[in-house]
């Protein structure tokens, strides 16, 4: 038995075996998380230092600012990361910082996120775009509640690859039993979260052991990869296994002879001749042309920023989604979602928020249903979600929303909630499923819906009384089918 | 030239045979175009800060791509301190002409009247008045609710903390401890009257990315980025350009002449050159790849005091 605890619980992704990453591949985005003082900033500083991302003048400044140096004669790497005055004063990381480094094989964007519970929102921010999460634990302390919280948020956000960095391993005398214990504990946690790809590495970020350089001499029994080797072989997450999706950002009309819909492909692929539907109206058209600055293209795939020209006059506006006719997302007035509450006010039941998804912004009523107990890992009933809570909620819209489940397509399954009172981003959310009925939600309680011809509505809104209460009045343009659904909801 | 309805037809553009961008640069380009379109659609009055350097040149190129076949739908704003290299100003005007851009140039009238400059008032005061205050004046005058900037997170420690949409209060203050969370690529552009957002499409680019993109896309740059024979003095460890009539040598200083180029462009008394033989783009990139110092090493304002960039940013500097 090779007796190495680093083996992934699942076999490594096949791409890693067959096609080694090169310098030209897209950057791997990663997040580091863990509790305070586990050494995250030190680890990233060490990654930057050993991959030669720190230039000479920066090194001079670093040595000057480091003050008392450790007995290795090295500067305080954390100062490379904690760039804000308040962070330096308090010796902690407050806000997420993005750093860039590269090896001969690949480039990396690393989000260094705070360990403090009060800054969990910044950790969630970093996790939302990451392909891989490094979870640090202090070898002396083992897994903490913050480890569980961070691993849970990372997995909710769809991260499937974890690296467990058992740091400060020199301080437990490189004891293999300690490593086995922590990595087994963590793998049990990861499995419970549905994460099957875990690489555990014993390391000392301070001394640079098993970060970029192998520590074979002090940890001879460890035969697994270093951290950088693991990162070089990690896979980018795709999460876009749907039909064609183009959330329309803007309509381009440089002249009367051209009308194009601009956006970034959020799933699938498209080519001229394809039949597409425009949601939520449901109109159908064919793709005439894919225009970009350099050339008229034969095809576009997920990630491409394009301008789409259709073969007929249809009504398309910002916030609409152009999708493949035969593989459409779900549209409806009610969805289930998981959210992370990010602000001190939490998420208040029944409150109406702005929801932004892709280029679409609409009003939504949020009804919390359950909250995750991070100690037990179990879902508990909840009526309100406090800051940093992870919850399940029901979303009720006034007009049709368009989503894919998040685990099928990150680009069309994610959203943020904005508090209309403060304009602050109060939650990040992931769609789990469409609801077929509104359940017990009184989505329209206390509100009156008036249907008026648009010219009359505009005249009314211009009056002094209504103008002063303009924020309370919503106008919208709906199709007959949606209007009917709304009326049915009210009648029911 | 404005595109007229009858004459515009993207069909007529023959496909260009150009090697495709590598996936890394393509991903960065796609991200930047997405940000440009999002801001242009969400805000009433965006403006793009244009400082003539290589990052601005890339930013402008991406803006043209984002809105093609239309023209760039917002003006460019250049804050002119009066201490820019003449070649920069010539390049700026030629670029605006070439790409049919709306260019706004603003100089702080108070600073101009009081004759504020880097030699007489020091780099810090000069920057406060002629850059930060001037910028605030111009943004207020235009009632802009969004301003694009070319800042990159790899430039400096406090910039590494910037959001793509960086929220500003009506008096242009940035509070690094209270930034809006920014998840996925879903940006919160909701502002009240007077508030604004600074948007940074190049956030995730590094200096090397910028140069490789310039090379791949054949983007024209001000000639100062390429080495040529120039007069300079060595002052405080910086190679200061000495071609301007306002330059005064200090006692004991020798004006030298030699091959010099600039890695970053700003006000000439605050931007040090480097000794270089790199006269072509390929040579510049080759030089960069073995460089052992960061690009901002030649910038005086970063070094005024610890945390000085953060302080300037809080007060409204870009």
mmCIF file of C-alpha atoms in Angstrom, chain A residues 36-37 40-41 65 76-99 111-116 119 122-123, chain B residues 156-163 174-179 307 310 314:
data_model
loop_
_atom_site.group_PDB
_atom_site.id
_atom_site.type_symbol
_atom_site.label_atom_id
_atom_site.label_comp_id
_atom_site.label_asym_id
_atom_site.label_seq_id
_atom_site.Cartn_x
_atom_site.Cartn_y
_atom_site.Cartn_z
ATOM 1 C CA UNK A 36 -8.104 33.109 11.404
ATOM 2 C CA UNK A 37 -4.392 32.498 11.915
ATOM 3 C CA UNK A 40 -3.721 31.822 4.546
ATOM 4 C CA UNK A 41 -1.927 35.059 3.786
ATOM 5 C CA UNK A 65 7.774 46.779 6.379
ATOM 6 C CA UNK A 76 6.428 38.583 6.643
ATOM 7 C CA UNK A 77 4.651 37.215 3.575
ATOM 8 C CA UNK A 78 1.248 38.190 4.907
ATOM 9 C CA UNK A 79 2.140 41.833 4.240
ATOM 10 C CA UNK A 80 2.096 41.078 0.521
ATOM 11 C CA UNK A 81 -1.601 40.386 0.850
ATOM 12 C CA UNK A 82 -3.027 42.579 3.537
ATOM 13 C CA UNK A 83 -2.773 45.820 1.617
ATOM 14 C CA UNK A 84 -5.210 47.949 3.563
ATOM 15 C CA UNK A 85 -4.091 50.118 6.456
ATOM 16 C CA UNK A 86 -6.680 48.621 8.811
ATOM 17 C CA UNK A 87 -5.536 45.136 7.918
ATOM 18 C CA UNK A 88 -1.945 45.933 8.697
ATOM 19 C CA UNK A 89 -2.886 47.582 11.952
ATOM 20 C CA UNK A 90 -4.978 44.648 13.102
ATOM 21 C CA UNK A 91 -2.949 41.908 11.461
ATOM 22 C CA UNK A 92 -5.991 40.351 9.857
ATOM 23 C CA UNK A 93 -7.447 40.103 6.372
ATOM 24 C CA UNK A 94 -10.645 42.115 6.004
ATOM 25 C CA UNK A 95 -11.404 42.063 2.360
ATOM 26 C CA UNK A 96 -10.883 39.647 -0.444
ATOM 27 C CA UNK A 97 -7.721 40.330 -2.421
ATOM 28 C CA UNK A 98 -7.012 38.947 -5.862
ATOM 29 C CA UNK A 99 -3.480 37.896 -6.709
ATOM 30 C CA UNK A 111 -8.741 35.067 -4.096
ATOM 31 C CA UNK A 112 -7.339 35.495 -0.601
ATOM 32 C CA UNK A 113 -10.389 35.706 1.598
ATOM 33 C CA UNK A 114 -10.844 36.539 5.265
ATOM 34 C CA UNK A 115 -11.118 33.945 7.985
ATOM 35 C CA UNK A 116 -13.169 36.012 10.414
ATOM 36 C CA UNK A 119 -16.366 38.756 6.844
ATOM 37 C CA UNK A 122 -16.086 38.161 1.251
ATOM 38 C CA UNK A 123 -15.305 34.476 1.408
ATOM 39 C CA UNK B 156 -0.601 47.717 -6.005
ATOM 40 C CA UNK B 157 -1.779 46.169 -2.724
ATOM 41 C CA UNK B 158 -4.877 48.303 -2.179
ATOM 42 C CA UNK B 159 -5.913 47.873 -5.801
ATOM 43 C CA UNK B 160 -5.939 44.118 -5.244
ATOM 44 C CA UNK B 161 -8.938 44.759 -3.021
ATOM 45 C CA UNK B 162 -11.009 46.617 -5.620
ATOM 46 C CA UNK B 163 -14.285 45.332 -6.867
ATOM 47 C CA UNK B 174 -14.184 54.871 -1.510
ATOM 48 C CA UNK B 175 -14.630 52.898 1.702
ATOM 49 C CA UNK B 176 -12.535 49.762 1.394
ATOM 50 C CA UNK B 177 -14.077 48.261 4.526
ATOM 51 C CA UNK B 178 -17.604 48.551 3.260
ATOM 52 C CA UNK B 179 -17.589 47.397 -0.339
ATOM 53 C CA UNK B 307 -0.572 53.132 2.196
ATOM 54 C CA UNK B 310 -5.128 53.639 -0.556
ATOM 55 C CA UNK B 314 -10.272 57.005 -0.584
#
